Coordinates of C-alpha atoms in Angstrom, one line a residue:
Chain A
M10 CA -32.8 40.5 -13.9
Q11 CA -32.4 41.2 -17.6
Q12 CA -28.9 42.6 -17.0
I13 CA -27.9 39.4 -15.2
F14 CA -28.9 37.4 -18.2
I15 CA -27.1 39.7 -20.5
F16 CA -24.0 39.4 -18.3
I17 CA -24.2 35.7 -18.3
F18 CA -24.7 35.5 -22.0
K19 CA -21.9 37.9 -22.8
N20 CA -19.4 36.1 -20.5
S21 CA -20.6 32.6 -21.1
Y22 CA -17.2 31.5 -22.4
R23 CA -15.3 32.9 -19.4
L24 CA -17.9 31.6 -16.9
L25 CA -17.7 28.1 -18.4
F26 CA -13.9 28.2 -18.1
L27 CA -14.3 29.3 -14.4
L28 CA -16.9 26.6 -13.7
L29 CA -14.7 23.8 -15.2
L30 CA -11.7 25.2 -13.4
V31 CA -13.4 25.2 -10.0
V32 CA -14.7 21.6 -10.6
S33 CA -11.2 20.3 -11.4
F34 CA -9.7 22.3 -8.6
V35 CA -12.0 20.7 -6.1
F36 CA -11.0 17.3 -7.4
T37 CA -7.3 18.2 -7.1
V38 CA -7.6 19.5 -3.6
Q39 CA -9.5 16.5 -2.5
S40 CA -7.0 14.2 -4.0
H41 CA -4.3 15.9 -2.0
S42 CA -6.1 15.8 1.3
Y43 CA -5.2 13.2 3.8
H44 CA -8.6 11.8 4.7
R45 CA -10.5 11.6 1.5
S46 CA -8.1 10.7 -1.2
Q47 CA -9.0 10.5 -4.9
V48 CA -12.6 11.1 -5.8
I49 CA -12.3 9.4 -9.1
G50 CA -9.6 6.8 -9.1
S51 CA -8.5 4.2 -11.6
A52 CA -10.5 1.5 -9.8
N53 CA -13.5 1.9 -12.2
F54 CA -14.5 -0.4 -15.0
L55 CA -13.1 1.9 -17.7
S56 CA -9.6 2.5 -16.5
G57 CA -9.4 -0.7 -14.6
G58 CA -10.5 -2.6 -17.7
V59 CA -8.0 -0.8 -19.9
Y60 CA -5.2 -1.5 -17.5
A61 CA -6.2 -5.1 -17.1
E62 CA -6.0 -5.5 -21.0
I63 CA -2.6 -3.8 -21.2
N64 CA -1.4 -5.9 -18.3
S65 CA -2.5 -9.2 -19.9
V66 CA -0.2 -8.4 -22.8
S67 CA 2.8 -6.8 -20.9
E68 CA 2.9 -9.5 -18.1
Y69 CA 4.5 -11.9 -20.6
L70 CA 7.6 -9.7 -20.6
S71 CA 8.3 -10.3 -16.9
L72 CA 7.3 -14.0 -16.7
K73 CA 10.8 -15.2 -16.2
K74 CA 11.5 -12.9 -13.2
Q75 CA 8.1 -13.7 -11.7
N76 CA 8.7 -17.4 -11.9
E77 CA 12.1 -17.0 -10.2
E78 CA 10.5 -15.0 -7.4
L79 CA 7.8 -17.7 -6.9
A80 CA 10.4 -20.5 -6.9
Q81 CA 12.4 -18.6 -4.3
E82 CA 9.4 -18.0 -2.1
N83 CA 8.4 -21.6 -2.4
A84 CA 11.9 -22.7 -1.4
R85 CA 11.8 -20.4 1.6
L86 CA 8.4 -21.7 2.7
K87 CA 9.4 -25.3 2.1
S88 CA 12.5 -24.8 4.3
I89 CA 10.2 -23.6 7.1
I90 CA 8.0 -26.6 6.7
F91 CA 10.8 -29.1 6.5
N92 CA 12.3 -27.9 9.8
E93 CA 9.1 -28.7 11.6
K94 CA 8.9 -32.0 13.4
D95 CA 6.0 -33.4 11.5
T96 CA 6.4 -32.5 7.9
T97 CA 3.0 -33.6 6.7
A98 CA 0.8 -31.9 9.3
L99 CA -1.0 -28.7 8.2
P100 CA -0.5 -25.7 10.3
K101 CA -2.7 -25.8 13.3
L102 CA -5.8 -23.6 13.5
D103 CA -6.1 -21.3 16.5
S104 CA -7.9 -23.5 19.0
V105 CA -9.5 -20.6 20.8
K106 CA -11.1 -18.7 18.0
G107 CA -11.3 -21.7 15.6
V108 CA -10.1 -19.5 12.7
R109 CA -6.8 -18.1 11.6
A110 CA -6.0 -14.5 12.5
A111 CA -5.4 -13.4 8.9
D112 CA -6.6 -14.5 5.5
I113 CA -4.9 -13.8 2.2
I114 CA -6.4 -12.7 -1.0
V115 CA -4.1 -13.1 -4.0
S116 CA -4.2 -10.4 -6.6
K117 CA -2.1 -8.9 -9.4
V118 CA -0.9 -5.3 -9.9
I119 CA -2.2 -4.2 -13.3
H120 CA -1.0 -0.6 -13.1
N121 CA 2.1 0.5 -11.3
S122 CA 3.2 4.1 -10.7
Y123 CA 6.3 5.4 -8.9
N124 CA 7.2 8.6 -10.7
V125 CA 5.1 11.2 -8.9
Y126 CA 4.8 12.2 -5.2
E127 CA 1.5 10.5 -4.7
N128 CA 1.6 7.1 -6.2
Y129 CA -1.3 4.7 -6.5
L130 CA -1.3 1.2 -7.8
T131 CA -4.3 -0.6 -9.4
I132 CA -5.0 -4.3 -8.7
N133 CA -7.4 -6.6 -10.4
S134 CA -9.5 -7.7 -7.5
G135 CA -12.2 -5.8 -5.7
E136 CA -15.3 -6.1 -3.7
L137 CA -16.3 -9.3 -5.3
A138 CA -13.1 -11.0 -4.0
G139 CA -13.7 -9.4 -0.5
V140 CA -11.2 -6.5 -0.8
K141 CA -12.2 -3.5 1.4
P142 CA -10.5 -0.2 2.0
D143 CA -7.7 0.0 4.6
M144 CA -6.5 -3.6 4.1
G145 CA -2.8 -4.2 4.0
V146 CA -1.0 -5.3 0.8
I147 CA 2.3 -7.2 0.7
N148 CA 4.2 -9.4 -1.6
S149 CA 6.8 -12.1 -1.1
A150 CA 9.5 -9.6 -0.3
G151 CA 7.8 -7.0 1.9
I152 CA 5.0 -4.5 2.2
I153 CA 3.5 -2.6 -0.7
G154 CA 0.8 -0.4 0.7
I155 CA -2.8 -0.1 1.9
I156 CA -6.0 -0.5 -0.1
D157 CA -7.6 2.9 -0.8
K158 CA -10.6 2.7 -3.1
T159 CA -12.5 -0.4 -4.3
S160 CA -14.9 -1.1 -7.1
K161 CA -16.5 -4.4 -8.0
N162 CA -13.5 -5.9 -9.8
Y163 CA -10.7 -3.5 -9.1
A164 CA -9.0 -1.6 -6.3
T165 CA -6.4 1.1 -5.9
I166 CA -3.6 0.9 -3.3
I167 CA -1.8 3.8 -1.6
S168 CA 1.8 2.8 -2.3
I169 CA 4.4 3.1 0.4
L170 CA 5.9 5.4 -2.2
N171 CA 3.3 8.1 -1.5
V172 CA 4.1 11.1 0.6
K173 CA 0.7 10.7 2.2
S174 CA 1.2 7.2 3.5
A175 CA 2.4 6.6 7.1
I176 CA 2.7 3.1 8.4
N177 CA 3.6 2.0 11.9
A178 CA 7.0 0.2 11.8
K179 CA 9.7 -0.9 14.2
I180 CA 13.2 -1.9 14.4
K181 CA 13.1 -5.7 14.6
K182 CA 16.0 -6.1 17.1
S183 CA 15.0 -3.5 19.7
N184 CA 11.2 -3.1 19.3
H185 CA 11.5 0.7 19.0
F186 CA 8.6 2.2 17.0
G187 CA 8.6 4.8 14.4
S188 CA 6.4 5.8 11.5
L189 CA 7.3 4.9 7.9
V190 CA 7.0 7.8 5.4
W191 CA 8.4 8.7 2.0
N192 CA 10.2 11.9 1.2
G193 CA 9.5 11.6 -2.5
K194 CA 13.2 11.3 -3.6
S195 CA 14.1 7.7 -4.5
T196 CA 12.0 4.8 -5.3
G197 CA 14.3 2.4 -3.4
F198 CA 14.3 4.1 -0.1
V199 CA 11.6 5.2 2.5
Q200 CA 12.2 6.9 5.8
L201 CA 11.5 5.8 9.4
I202 CA 10.9 8.9 11.4
D203 CA 10.3 9.6 15.1
V204 CA 12.6 6.9 16.4
P205 CA 13.6 7.7 20.0
R206 CA 17.2 8.6 20.6
L207 CA 17.3 5.8 23.2
A208 CA 17.1 3.2 20.5
S209 CA 20.3 1.6 19.4
V210 CA 20.3 1.6 15.7
R211 CA 23.0 0.3 13.4
K212 CA 23.3 0.3 9.7
G213 CA 22.0 -3.0 8.2
D214 CA 19.4 -3.6 11.0
T215 CA 16.1 -4.9 9.7
I216 CA 12.9 -2.8 9.9
V217 CA 9.5 -4.6 10.1
T218 CA 5.9 -3.7 10.6
G219 CA 5.0 -2.8 14.1
G220 CA 1.9 -4.5 15.7
Q221 CA 0.2 -1.2 16.6
S222 CA -2.2 -1.0 13.6
V223 CA -4.9 -3.3 12.5
I224 CA -3.8 -3.0 8.9
F225 CA -0.6 -5.1 9.1
P226 CA 0.2 -8.0 11.3
E227 CA 3.5 -7.7 13.3
N228 CA 6.9 -8.6 11.7
I229 CA 6.4 -8.2 8.0
G230 CA 9.6 -7.3 6.4
I231 CA 10.1 -3.7 5.1
G232 CA 13.8 -3.2 4.5
T233 CA 17.2 -2.6 6.1
I234 CA 18.6 0.6 7.6
E235 CA 20.9 2.4 5.1
K236 CA 21.6 5.8 6.7
I237 CA 21.0 7.3 10.2
Y238 CA 20.6 11.0 11.0
I239 CA 19.1 13.1 13.7
D240 CA 16.2 15.4 12.7
N241 CA 17.1 19.0 13.6
K242 CA 13.5 20.0 14.5
T243 CA 12.3 17.0 16.6
N244 CA 15.6 15.6 17.9
Y245 CA 14.5 12.2 16.9
Y246 CA 16.3 9.7 14.7
T247 CA 15.4 9.6 11.0
L248 CA 16.4 6.4 9.3
D249 CA 16.8 5.8 5.6
V250 CA 15.4 2.4 4.9
K251 CA 16.4 0.4 1.8
L252 CA 13.3 -1.5 0.7
F253 CA 13.4 -5.3 0.2
N254 CA 10.9 -4.7 -2.6
D255 CA 11.6 -3.4 -6.0
M256 CA 8.6 -1.0 -6.2
T257 CA 9.2 -0.4 -9.9
N258 CA 8.5 -3.9 -10.8
L259 CA 5.5 -5.6 -9.1
G260 CA 3.6 -8.6 -10.1
H261 CA 1.4 -10.7 -7.7
V262 CA 0.5 -9.3 -4.4
Y263 CA -1.2 -10.6 -1.3
I264 CA -4.0 -8.7 0.5
L265 CA -4.2 -9.3 4.1
K266 CA -7.7 -9.8 5.6
S267 CA -7.5 -9.6 9.3
K268 CA -10.2 -11.4 11.2
D269 CA -10.0 -9.3 14.2
R270 CA -10.1 -6.0 12.4
E271 CA -13.8 -5.3 12.6
E272 CA -13.8 -6.1 16.3
I273 CA -10.9 -3.9 17.1
L274 CA -12.3 -1.0 15.0
N275 CA -15.7 -1.3 16.7
L276 CA -14.0 -1.3 20.1
E277 CA -12.0 1.8 19.2
K278 CA -15.1 3.5 18.0
K279 CA -16.8 2.8 21.2
E280 CA -13.8 4.3 23.1
D281 CA -14.1 7.4 21.1
E282 CA -17.7 8.0 21.9
Chain B
M1 CA -16.7 21.2 -41.4
N2 CA -17.6 17.6 -40.8
S3 CA -14.2 16.3 -41.8
A4 CA -12.6 18.7 -39.4
L5 CA -14.7 17.5 -36.6
L6 CA -13.8 13.9 -37.5
V7 CA -10.1 14.7 -37.6
N8 CA -10.4 16.3 -34.2
I9 CA -12.2 13.4 -32.6
A10 CA -9.7 11.0 -34.2
R11 CA -6.8 13.1 -32.8
F12 CA -8.5 13.2 -29.3
M13 CA -8.7 9.4 -29.2
L14 CA -5.4 8.6 -30.7
L15 CA -3.4 11.0 -28.6
L16 CA -5.2 9.9 -25.4
A17 CA -4.5 6.3 -26.2
A18 CA -0.9 6.9 -27.0
Q19 CA -0.4 8.9 -23.8
I20 CA -1.9 6.2 -21.6
L21 CA -0.3 3.2 -23.4
I22 CA 3.1 4.5 -24.3
F23 CA 4.2 7.9 -23.0
N24 CA 3.0 7.5 -19.4
N25 CA 5.3 4.5 -19.1
M26 CA 8.5 6.0 -20.4
N27 CA 9.9 7.1 -17.1
L28 CA 13.1 8.5 -18.4
F29 CA 15.7 8.8 -15.5
G30 CA 13.0 7.2 -13.4
Y31 CA 10.5 10.0 -13.4
I32 CA 10.4 12.1 -16.5
N33 CA 7.5 11.6 -18.9
P34 CA 6.6 13.5 -22.0
Y35 CA 3.0 14.7 -22.4
P36 CA 2.4 15.0 -26.1
Y37 CA -1.4 14.5 -25.6
I38 CA -1.6 18.3 -25.4
L39 CA -1.0 18.4 -29.2
F40 CA -4.8 18.0 -29.4
I41 CA -5.2 21.4 -27.9
I42 CA -2.3 22.9 -29.7
L43 CA -3.3 21.6 -33.2
Y44 CA -7.1 22.5 -32.7
P45 CA -8.1 24.8 -35.6
V46 CA -7.4 28.4 -35.0
N47 CA -10.9 29.5 -35.9
G48 CA -12.6 26.5 -34.4
N49 CA -15.4 26.5 -31.8
K50 CA -13.9 27.9 -28.6
T51 CA -16.5 26.5 -26.2
G52 CA -16.0 23.1 -27.9
L53 CA -12.3 23.3 -27.3
L54 CA -12.8 24.2 -23.7
L55 CA -15.1 21.3 -23.1
A56 CA -12.9 18.8 -25.1
S57 CA -9.8 19.9 -23.1
F58 CA -11.6 19.4 -19.8
L59 CA -12.7 16.0 -20.9
L60 CA -9.2 15.1 -22.1
G61 CA -7.5 16.1 -18.9
F62 CA -10.3 14.5 -16.9
I63 CA -9.9 11.1 -18.5
L64 CA -6.2 11.2 -18.1
D65 CA -6.6 12.1 -14.4
M66 CA -8.7 9.1 -14.0
F67 CA -6.0 6.9 -15.4
C68 CA -3.2 8.6 -13.5
N69 CA -5.1 8.7 -10.1
S70 CA -4.2 12.4 -10.0
G71 CA -7.4 14.1 -9.0
G72 CA -7.9 17.0 -11.4
V73 CA -4.4 18.3 -12.2
H74 CA -4.4 17.4 -15.9
A75 CA -7.8 18.8 -16.3
I76 CA -6.7 22.2 -14.8
A77 CA -3.5 22.3 -16.9
C78 CA -5.5 21.5 -20.1
L79 CA -8.1 24.1 -19.3
M80 CA -5.4 26.8 -18.7
L81 CA -3.8 25.9 -22.0
A82 CA -7.1 26.0 -23.9
Y83 CA -8.2 29.3 -22.3
Y84 CA -4.9 31.1 -22.9
R85 CA -4.3 29.6 -26.3
P86 CA -5.5 32.7 -28.2
Y87 CA -3.2 35.0 -26.2
I88 CA -0.2 32.7 -27.0
F89 CA -1.2 32.9 -30.7
K90 CA -1.3 36.6 -30.5
F91 CA 2.1 36.7 -28.8
S92 CA 3.8 34.4 -31.3
F93 CA 2.2 35.2 -34.6
G94 CA 1.3 38.9 -34.1
L95 CA -2.0 40.6 -33.7
S96 CA -3.6 39.6 -37.0
Y97 CA -3.1 35.8 -36.5
E98 CA -6.8 35.1 -37.1
Y99 CA -6.7 36.5 -40.6
Q100 CA -3.5 34.7 -41.6
T101 CA -4.1 31.0 -42.0
V102 CA -1.9 29.8 -39.2
K103 CA -1.0 26.1 -39.8
L104 CA 0.9 24.6 -37.0
N105 CA 1.6 21.2 -38.5
D106 CA 4.0 22.3 -41.1
V107 CA 7.7 23.1 -41.4
L108 CA 9.0 24.4 -38.1
T109 CA 9.5 28.2 -38.2
P110 CA 10.6 30.3 -35.2
E111 CA 7.0 31.5 -34.8
R112 CA 5.6 28.0 -34.6
F113 CA 8.3 26.9 -32.3
S114 CA 7.8 29.8 -29.9
F115 CA 4.1 29.0 -29.8
L116 CA 4.8 25.4 -29.1
L117 CA 7.3 26.2 -26.4
I118 CA 5.1 28.7 -24.5
A119 CA 2.1 26.3 -24.7
V120 CA 4.1 23.4 -23.4
V121 CA 5.7 25.4 -20.6
L122 CA 2.4 26.8 -19.5
H123 CA 0.7 23.4 -19.4
H124 CA 3.6 21.7 -17.7
F125 CA 4.3 24.3 -15.0
T126 CA 0.5 24.3 -14.1
L127 CA 0.6 20.5 -14.1
F128 CA 3.6 20.0 -11.8
L129 CA 2.7 22.8 -9.5
L130 CA -0.7 21.2 -8.8
E131 CA 0.6 17.7 -8.9
I132 CA 3.2 18.2 -6.2
F133 CA 1.1 20.9 -4.4
R134 CA 3.8 21.7 -1.9
I135 CA 5.7 25.0 -2.1
T136 CA 8.7 23.5 -0.4
F137 CA 9.3 21.3 -3.4
L138 CA 9.5 24.4 -5.7
L139 CA 12.9 23.4 -7.0
E140 CA 11.7 20.0 -8.0
I141 CA 8.6 21.6 -9.7
L142 CA 10.9 23.8 -11.8
L143 CA 13.3 20.9 -12.6
K144 CA 10.5 18.6 -13.6
T145 CA 8.9 21.4 -15.7
V146 CA 12.2 22.0 -17.6
L147 CA 13.1 18.4 -18.2
S148 CA 9.6 17.4 -19.2
T149 CA 9.2 20.4 -21.5
L150 CA 12.3 19.4 -23.4
F151 CA 11.1 15.9 -23.7
T152 CA 7.5 16.8 -24.7
L153 CA 8.8 19.3 -27.3
L154 CA 11.0 16.7 -28.9
V155 CA 8.3 14.1 -29.0
S156 CA 5.7 16.7 -30.3
V157 CA 7.9 17.9 -33.1
I158 CA 8.5 14.3 -34.2
I159 CA 4.8 13.6 -34.1
I160 CA 3.9 16.7 -36.1
Y161 CA 6.5 15.8 -38.7
I162 CA 5.2 12.2 -38.9
I163 CA 1.5 12.9 -39.2
K164 CA 1.9 16.0 -41.5
P165 CA -1.0 16.1 -43.9
S166 CA 0.1 14.5 -47.2
K167 CA -1.2 17.2 -49.5
R168 CA 1.2 20.1 -49.5

């Protein structure tokens, strides 16, 4: 017993090093695993608060661009409304359920990241605003990512520029599905993999979200096909998709709150049992 | 003793703030960032408390990881640097480095530069290896290490020259 104590006392420095190393290694491995991503993310009051303060200063630098984007989106939405027969009527509610299928929470990116392989964004709304993990996030141009961790006032998003992210997507014209991943090379491009060889794909075709997940509704824009090649291993198409979004410059985002989500998830859970 | 402690605490806070506010947002060529916050570990007094350095390095890396959403990669890289620092000292300044008063924040000599270089390479290689965590990306890891090392060295030397103690 005494010798154990002597050993511990003698090597206390080395043991402390090993202890701290093991602790941080566990955090690292957990952050790389698919299911349980970061243990300690930036969605806490300290880093979230700091990023919110920084953002309140730096957002002035991009106000002009933000304004232009909002005006353009407004113009697009107005053009949809003006082409309706009755321009004053509000969009009808779903008469069966009495509620709309999706609700939108508006939020703002306070910290953007795009220079590593596993990118996370931080936004300034959290549980208090109704944000929950696994909700989809989009902006006026296209999809951004999926909510990962939430705290009271902040949340982190797994960006589509994250090698861990995989989102169900399809070719708008032909309805062929694939999954959207990122190879970590360029911030302007993501890859649509596992597209069947039967699909007729052409450069310039639009890629949109597929309706197979509860996270994103169908037909939200992602990007256009830039390059087509055949994966040697799987013999499926791999498509380089040029994003509609500029992921290096993000401002306001919309979080999609699907009304049917709980119901579908509960149903699927029952199926599993 | 007390003033040394205060200087270290100030260095800790300032370098951490500078890293988060400025250097993490540089994104040279889209993805290269310098990491001059490790100057805290490099400039820590040679004969200072070793356990204190180890704990402070862990805390430094851990806070940065929290801000970068990167798990524990900065913490590991900082721990490695703090733990192997005496060996790098021995390599760069010779065996009797503890008896000479090694002062790093002074005119750049070959010994000081070699110490800085080895320390930065050790930290950065560990960092990118664990950050990318996929052996198929080995080439990217090495490329990122080399480019970031150059950038960090440049920024670090500039910082050392700027905040050189006034009394010579």
